[in-house]
């Protein structure tokens, strides 16, 4: 409640809380894929995209800058911690760019442009895949790199979307539900 002529109080996240949330989302982004791979093998990670969920949540919690950093650091930390297995070093730069896009765009759409949860999530997911595609185009066509996992940028990006459809559905269901629960629990501040 505000008095006439005063602005409503807007709570913001302190630097300490940003670091804690950022560290937590990066840690979740390293642990979840390992759990999925232990239970369902390599295909579980490619299909259910467990690393994407903490990064997207990071964008919602932390905004575009910190969300982008979470997306950039999560696959790098996972690669180092798993002994260069998840993701494979050749995939690492592409995943870092894609996930940085997810975190940055989710924070931009949700916190800065104040779009609702579902459109913010959908637009960030489309934007992240576009960044992935453009990074492949750059590597294959401009830098003339040979990538064993991508004969063409179109085929690799389309294959990633088709393979990841179950994960995309999971993200569209789980992330809004988690955000609602966290908001009710007082862990997610008003924008």
PDB file of C-alpha atoms in Angstrom:
ATOM      1  CA  UNK A   1       0.000   0.000   0.000  1.00  0.00           C
ATOM      2  CA  UNK A   2       1.252   3.463  -0.843  1.00  0.00           C
ATOM      3  CA  UNK A   3       0.195   6.907   0.210  1.00  0.00           C
ATOM      4  CA  UNK A   4      -0.997   9.392  -2.382  1.00  0.00           C
ATOM      5  CA  UNK A   5       1.973  10.908  -4.184  1.00  0.00           C
ATOM      6  CA  UNK A   6       4.481   8.224  -3.240  1.00  0.00           C
ATOM      7  CA  UNK A   7       5.916   5.498  -5.409  1.00  0.00           C
ATOM      8  CA  UNK A   8       5.439   1.845  -4.477  1.00  0.00           C
ATOM      9  CA  UNK A   9       8.422   0.209  -2.834  1.00  0.00           C
ATOM     10  CA  UNK A  10      10.235  -2.063  -5.255  1.00  0.00           C
ATOM     11  CA  UNK A  11      12.424  -4.718  -3.715  1.00  0.00           C
ATOM     12  CA  UNK A  12      15.579  -5.550  -5.591  1.00  0.00           C
ATOM     13  CA  UNK A  13      18.012  -8.393  -5.248  1.00  0.00           C
ATOM     14  CA  UNK A  14      21.218  -7.537  -3.373  1.00  0.00           C
ATOM     15  CA  UNK A  15      24.620  -8.356  -4.834  1.00  0.00           C
ATOM     16  CA  UNK A  16      25.073 -11.110  -2.246  1.00  0.00           C
ATOM     17  CA  UNK A  17      21.779 -12.696  -3.229  1.00  0.00           C
ATOM     18  CA  UNK A  18      22.650 -12.388  -6.949  1.00  0.00           C
ATOM     19  CA  UNK A  19      25.921 -14.218  -6.339  1.00  0.00           C
ATOM     20  CA  UNK A  20      24.137 -16.886  -4.302  1.00  0.00           C
ATOM     21  CA  UNK A  21      21.380 -17.383  -6.903  1.00  0.00           C
ATOM     22  CA  UNK A  22      23.942 -17.318  -9.712  1.00  0.00           C
ATOM     23  CA  UNK A  23      26.124 -19.912  -7.984  1.00  0.00           C
ATOM     24  CA  UNK A  24      23.110 -22.074  -7.196  1.00  0.00           C
ATOM     25  CA  UNK A  25      21.830 -22.035 -10.784  1.00  0.00           C
ATOM     26  CA  UNK A  26      25.299 -22.847 -12.165  1.00  0.00           C
ATOM     27  CA  UNK A  27      25.608 -25.722  -9.660  1.00  0.00           C
ATOM     28  CA  UNK A  28      22.165 -27.021 -10.623  1.00  0.00           C
ATOM     29  CA  UNK A  29      23.173 -26.738 -14.276  1.00  0.00           C
ATOM     30  CA  UNK A  30      26.179 -28.983 -13.609  1.00  0.00           C
ATOM     31  CA  UNK A  31      24.422 -31.523 -11.353  1.00  0.00           C
ATOM     32  CA  UNK A  32      21.119 -32.031 -13.227  1.00  0.00           C
ATOM     33  CA  UNK A  33      22.697 -33.224 -16.508  1.00  0.00           C
ATOM     34  CA  UNK A  34      24.887 -35.680 -14.593  1.00  0.00           C
ATOM     35  CA  UNK A  35      21.822 -37.128 -12.861  1.00  0.00           C
ATOM     36  CA  UNK A  36      19.939 -37.388 -16.147  1.00  0.00           C
ATOM     37  CA  UNK A  37      22.910 -39.086 -17.833  1.00  0.00           C
ATOM     38  CA  UNK A  38      23.280 -41.559 -14.944  1.00  0.00           C
ATOM     39  CA  UNK A  39      19.613 -42.545 -15.161  1.00  0.00           C
ATOM     40  CA  UNK A  40      18.918 -42.337 -18.894  1.00  0.00           C
ATOM     41  CA  UNK A  41      22.307 -42.313 -20.595  1.00  0.00           C
ATOM     42  CA  UNK A  42      23.624 -39.817 -23.123  1.00  0.00           C
ATOM     43  CA  UNK A  43      20.309 -39.520 -24.940  1.00  0.00           C
ATOM     44  CA  UNK A  44      18.496 -38.344 -21.782  1.00  0.00           C
ATOM     45  CA  UNK A  45      20.575 -35.170 -21.745  1.00  0.00           C
ATOM     46  CA  UNK A  46      20.069 -34.446 -25.449  1.00  0.00           C
ATOM     47  CA  UNK A  47      16.353 -35.143 -25.234  1.00  0.00           C
ATOM     48  CA  UNK A  48      15.380 -33.577 -21.895  1.00  0.00           C
ATOM     49  CA  UNK A  49      17.870 -30.658 -21.897  1.00  0.00           C
ATOM     50  CA  UNK A  50      18.429 -30.571 -18.108  1.00  0.00           C
ATOM     51  CA  UNK A  51      21.134 -27.883 -18.274  1.00  0.00           C
ATOM     52  CA  UNK A  52      18.704 -25.429 -19.866  1.00  0.00           C
ATOM     53  CA  UNK A  53      16.280 -25.338 -16.929  1.00  0.00           C
ATOM     54  CA  UNK A  54      18.638 -23.754 -14.342  1.00  0.00           C
ATOM     55  CA  UNK A  55      19.959 -21.291 -16.925  1.00  0.00           C
ATOM     56  CA  UNK A  56      16.454 -20.171 -17.885  1.00  0.00           C
ATOM     57  CA  UNK A  57      15.579 -19.856 -14.191  1.00  0.00           C
ATOM     58  CA  UNK A  58      18.735 -17.773 -13.727  1.00  0.00           C
ATOM     59  CA  UNK A  59      17.465 -15.318 -16.325  1.00  0.00           C
ATOM     60  CA  UNK A  60      14.113 -15.033 -14.564  1.00  0.00           C
ATOM     61  CA  UNK A  61      15.757 -14.514 -11.136  1.00  0.00           C
ATOM     62  CA  UNK A  62      18.733 -12.392 -12.037  1.00  0.00           C
ATOM     63  CA  UNK A  63      17.951 -10.401 -15.165  1.00  0.00           C
ATOM     64  CA  UNK A  64      19.755 -10.254 -18.494  1.00  0.00           C
ATOM     65  CA  UNK A  65      23.366  -9.600 -17.427  1.00  0.00           C
ATOM     66  CA  UNK A  66      23.595 -12.163 -14.640  1.00  0.00           C
ATOM     67  CA  UNK A  67      21.350 -14.595 -16.540  1.00  0.00           C
ATOM     68  CA  UNK A  68      23.720 -14.365 -19.506  1.00  0.00           C
ATOM     69  CA  UNK A  69      26.700 -14.997 -17.216  1.00  0.00           C
ATOM     70  CA  UNK A  70      25.001 -18.049 -15.712  1.00  0.00           C
ATOM     71  CA  UNK A  71      24.388 -19.366 -19.239  1.00  0.00           C
ATOM     72  CA  UNK A  72      27.986 -18.743 -20.248  1.00  0.00           C
ATOM     73  CA  UNK A  73      29.523 -20.288 -17.121  1.00  0.00           C
ATOM     74  CA  UNK A  74      27.282 -23.337 -16.684  1.00  0.00           C
ATOM     75  CA  UNK A  75      28.456 -25.425 -19.678  1.00  0.00           C
ATOM     76  CA  UNK A  76      32.073 -24.342 -19.085  1.00  0.00           C
ATOM     77  CA  UNK A  77      31.918 -25.413 -15.426  1.00  0.00           C
ATOM     78  CA  UNK A  78      30.245 -28.686 -16.393  1.00  0.00           C
ATOM     79  CA  UNK A  79      32.914 -29.417 -18.996  1.00  0.00           C
ATOM     80  CA  UNK A  80      35.723 -28.785 -16.512  1.00  0.00           C
ATOM     81  CA  UNK A  81      34.115 -30.686 -13.634  1.00  0.00           C
ATOM     82  CA  UNK A  82      33.264 -33.730 -15.766  1.00  0.00           C
ATOM     83  CA  UNK A  83      36.750 -33.970 -17.242  1.00  0.00           C
ATOM     84  CA  UNK A  84      35.757 -32.552 -20.619  1.00  0.00           C
ATOM     85  CA  UNK A  85      32.910 -35.040 -21.107  1.00  0.00           C
ATOM     86  CA  UNK A  86      29.716 -32.975 -20.679  1.00  0.00           C
ATOM     87  CA  UNK A  87      29.589 -31.094 -22.936  1.00  0.00           C
ATOM     88  CA  UNK A  88      32.338 -32.301 -25.230  1.00  0.00           C
ATOM     89  CA  UNK A  89      34.967 -29.593 -25.875  1.00  0.00           C
ATOM     90  CA  UNK A  90      33.954 -29.294 -29.528  1.00  0.00           C
ATOM     91  CA  UNK A  91      30.347 -28.529 -28.495  1.00  0.00           C
ATOM     92  CA  UNK A  92      31.328 -26.216 -25.642  1.00  0.00           C
ATOM     93  CA  UNK A  93      31.554 -22.847 -27.444  1.00  0.00           C
ATOM     94  CA  UNK A  94      28.213 -23.400 -29.168  1.00  0.00           C
ATOM     95  CA  UNK A  95      26.495 -24.403 -25.936  1.00  0.00           C
ATOM     96  CA  UNK A  96      28.047 -21.465 -24.087  1.00  0.00           C
ATOM     97  CA  UNK A  97      26.641 -19.036 -26.665  1.00  0.00           C
ATOM     98  CA  UNK A  98      23.235 -20.728 -26.791  1.00  0.00           C
ATOM     99  CA  UNK A  99      22.822 -20.894 -23.025  1.00  0.00           C
ATOM    100  CA  UNK A 100      24.121 -17.349 -22.532  1.00  0.00           C
ATOM    101  CA  UNK A 101      21.402 -16.333 -24.976  1.00  0.00           C
ATOM    102  CA  UNK A 102      18.779 -18.198 -22.950  1.00  0.00           C
ATOM    103  CA  UNK A 103      19.765 -16.561 -19.684  1.00  0.00           C
ATOM    104  CA  UNK A 104      20.189 -13.093 -21.158  1.00  0.00           C
ATOM    105  CA  UNK A 105      16.976 -13.143 -23.204  1.00  0.00           C
ATOM    106  CA  UNK A 106      14.836 -14.583 -20.411  1.00  0.00           C
ATOM    107  CA  UNK A 107      16.032 -11.812 -18.104  1.00  0.00           C
ATOM    108  CA  UNK A 108      15.507  -9.191 -20.809  1.00  0.00           C
ATOM    109  CA  UNK A 109      11.969 -10.244 -21.694  1.00  0.00           C
ATOM    110  CA  UNK A 110      10.811 -10.937 -18.133  1.00  0.00           C
ATOM    111  CA  UNK A 111      12.566  -8.310 -16.025  1.00  0.00           C
ATOM    112  CA  UNK A 112      13.293  -5.458 -18.409  1.00  0.00           C
ATOM    113  CA  UNK A 113      10.412  -5.660 -20.917  1.00  0.00           C
ATOM    114  CA  UNK A 114       8.052  -7.071 -18.249  1.00  0.00           C
ATOM    115  CA  UNK A 115       6.508  -9.727 -20.469  1.00  0.00           C
ATOM    116  CA  UNK A 116       4.595 -12.512 -18.729  1.00  0.00           C
ATOM    117  CA  UNK A 117       6.385 -15.745 -17.851  1.00  0.00           C
ATOM    118  CA  UNK A 118       5.265 -17.931 -20.750  1.00  0.00           C
ATOM    119  CA  UNK A 119       6.037 -15.465 -23.599  1.00  0.00           C
ATOM    120  CA  UNK A 120       9.370 -14.603 -21.949  1.00  0.00           C
ATOM    121  CA  UNK A 121      10.273 -18.273 -21.822  1.00  0.00           C
ATOM    122  CA  UNK A 122       9.142 -19.031 -25.370  1.00  0.00           C
ATOM    123  CA  UNK A 123      10.918 -16.024 -26.893  1.00  0.00           C
ATOM    124  CA  UNK A 124      14.122 -16.792 -24.974  1.00  0.00           C
ATOM    125  CA  UNK A 125      14.050 -20.404 -26.157  1.00  0.00           C
ATOM    126  CA  UNK A 126      13.597 -19.295 -29.772  1.00  0.00           C
ATOM    127  CA  UNK A 127      16.350 -16.705 -29.363  1.00  0.00           C
ATOM    128  CA  UNK A 128      18.780 -19.198 -27.817  1.00  0.00           C
ATOM    129  CA  UNK A 129      18.270 -21.666 -30.668  1.00  0.00           C
ATOM    130  CA  UNK A 130      18.743 -18.836 -33.165  1.00  0.00           C
ATOM    131  CA  UNK A 131      22.050 -17.955 -31.508  1.00  0.00           C
ATOM    132  CA  UNK A 132      23.045 -21.630 -31.690  1.00  0.00           C
ATOM    133  CA  UNK A 133      22.193 -21.715 -35.406  1.00  0.00           C
ATOM    134  CA  UNK A 134      24.069 -18.466 -36.138  1.00  0.00           C
ATOM    135  CA  UNK A 135      27.135 -19.685 -34.246  1.00  0.00           C
ATOM    136  CA  UNK A 136      27.121 -22.845 -36.378  1.00  0.00           C
ATOM    137  CA  UNK A 137      26.774 -20.785 -39.567  1.00  0.00           C
ATOM    138  CA  UNK A 138      29.731 -18.676 -38.455  1.00  0.00           C
ATOM    139  CA  UNK A 139      31.865 -21.723 -37.670  1.00  0.00           C
ATOM    140  CA  UNK A 140      30.975 -23.702 -40.785  1.00  0.00           C
ATOM    141  CA  UNK A 141      30.618 -21.067 -43.471  1.00  0.00           C
ATOM    142  CA  UNK A 142      32.690 -18.102 -42.364  1.00  0.00           C
ATOM    143  CA  UNK A 143      35.490 -19.815 -40.458  1.00  0.00           C
ATOM    144  CA  UNK A 144      35.359 -23.019 -42.568  1.00  0.00           C
ATOM    145  CA  UNK A 145      35.681 -25.263 -39.518  1.00  0.00           C
ATOM    146  CA  UNK A 146      34.887 -28.957 -39.770  1.00  0.00           C
ATOM    147  CA  UNK A 147      32.535 -30.036 -37.045  1.00  0.00           C
ATOM    148  CA  UNK A 148      31.852 -33.776 -36.755  1.00  0.00           C
ATOM    149  CA  UNK A 149      28.446 -33.126 -35.180  1.00  0.00           C
ATOM    150  CA  UNK A 150      27.302 -30.622 -37.828  1.00  0.00           C
ATOM    151  CA  UNK A 151      27.592 -31.108 -41.568  1.00  0.00           C
ATOM    152  CA  UNK A 152      25.310 -28.096 -42.040  1.00  0.00           C
ATOM    153  CA  UNK A 153      24.014 -25.453 -39.645  1.00  0.00           C
ATOM    154  CA  UNK A 154      20.422 -26.078 -40.754  1.00  0.00           C
ATOM    155  CA  UNK A 155      20.617 -29.822 -40.165  1.00  0.00           C
ATOM    156  CA  UNK A 156      22.357 -29.467 -36.794  1.00  0.00           C
ATOM    157  CA  UNK A 157      19.932 -26.815 -35.505  1.00  0.00           C
ATOM    158  CA  UNK A 158      16.870 -28.689 -36.782  1.00  0.00           C
ATOM    159  CA  UNK A 159      18.183 -31.931 -35.295  1.00  0.00           C
ATOM    160  CA  UNK A 160      18.755 -30.252 -31.936  1.00  0.00           C
ATOM    161  CA  UNK A 161      15.189 -28.890 -31.910  1.00  0.00           C
ATOM    162  CA  UNK A 162      13.608 -32.201 -32.940  1.00  0.00           C
ATOM    163  CA  UNK A 163      15.699 -34.246 -30.492  1.00  0.00           C
ATOM    164  CA  UNK A 164      15.036 -31.720 -27.722  1.00  0.00           C
ATOM    165  CA  UNK A 165      11.245 -31.468 -28.193  1.00  0.00           C
ATOM    166  CA  UNK A 166      10.498 -33.479 -25.019  1.00  0.00           C
ATOM    167  CA  UNK A 167      12.846 -31.177 -23.073  1.00  0.00           C
ATOM    168  CA  UNK A 168      11.201 -28.102 -24.547  1.00  0.00           C
ATOM    169  CA  UNK A 169       7.803 -29.384 -23.380  1.00  0.00           C
ATOM    170  CA  UNK A 170       9.232 -30.119 -19.917  1.00  0.00           C
ATOM    171  CA  UNK A 171      10.657 -26.586 -19.736  1.00  0.00           C
ATOM    172  CA  UNK A 172       7.333 -25.023 -20.753  1.00  0.00           C
ATOM    173  CA  UNK A 173       5.551 -26.913 -17.956  1.00  0.00           C
ATOM    174  CA  UNK A 174       8.154 -27.043 -15.165  1.00  0.00           C
ATOM    175  CA  UNK A 175       9.633 -23.533 -15.301  1.00  0.00           C
ATOM    176  CA  UNK A 176       6.351 -21.557 -14.955  1.00  0.00           C
ATOM    177  CA  UNK A 177       5.279 -23.915 -12.144  1.00  0.00           C
ATOM    178  CA  UNK A 178       8.619 -23.448 -10.336  1.00  0.00           C
ATOM    179  CA  UNK A 179       8.455 -19.681 -10.728  1.00  0.00           C
ATOM    180  CA  UNK A 180       4.926 -19.590  -9.331  1.00  0.00           C
ATOM    181  CA  UNK A 181       5.962 -21.714  -6.339  1.00  0.00           C
ATOM    182  CA  UNK A 182       9.040 -19.567  -5.696  1.00  0.00           C
ATOM    183  CA  UNK A 183       6.994 -16.379  -5.929  1.00  0.00           C
ATOM    184  CA  UNK A 184       4.459 -17.741  -3.446  1.00  0.00           C
ATOM    185  CA  UNK A 185       7.326 -18.757  -1.166  1.00  0.00           C
ATOM    186  CA  UNK A 186       8.762 -15.219  -1.293  1.00  0.00           C
ATOM    187  CA  UNK A 187      11.971 -16.231  -3.065  1.00  0.00           C
ATOM    188  CA  UNK A 188      11.167 -14.433  -6.317  1.00  0.00           C
ATOM    189  CA  UNK A 189      10.711 -10.700  -6.029  1.00  0.00           C
ATOM    190  CA  UNK A 190       8.243  -8.604  -7.918  1.00  0.00           C
ATOM    191  CA  UNK A 191       9.634  -7.088 -11.066  1.00  0.00           C
TER     192      UNK A 191
END
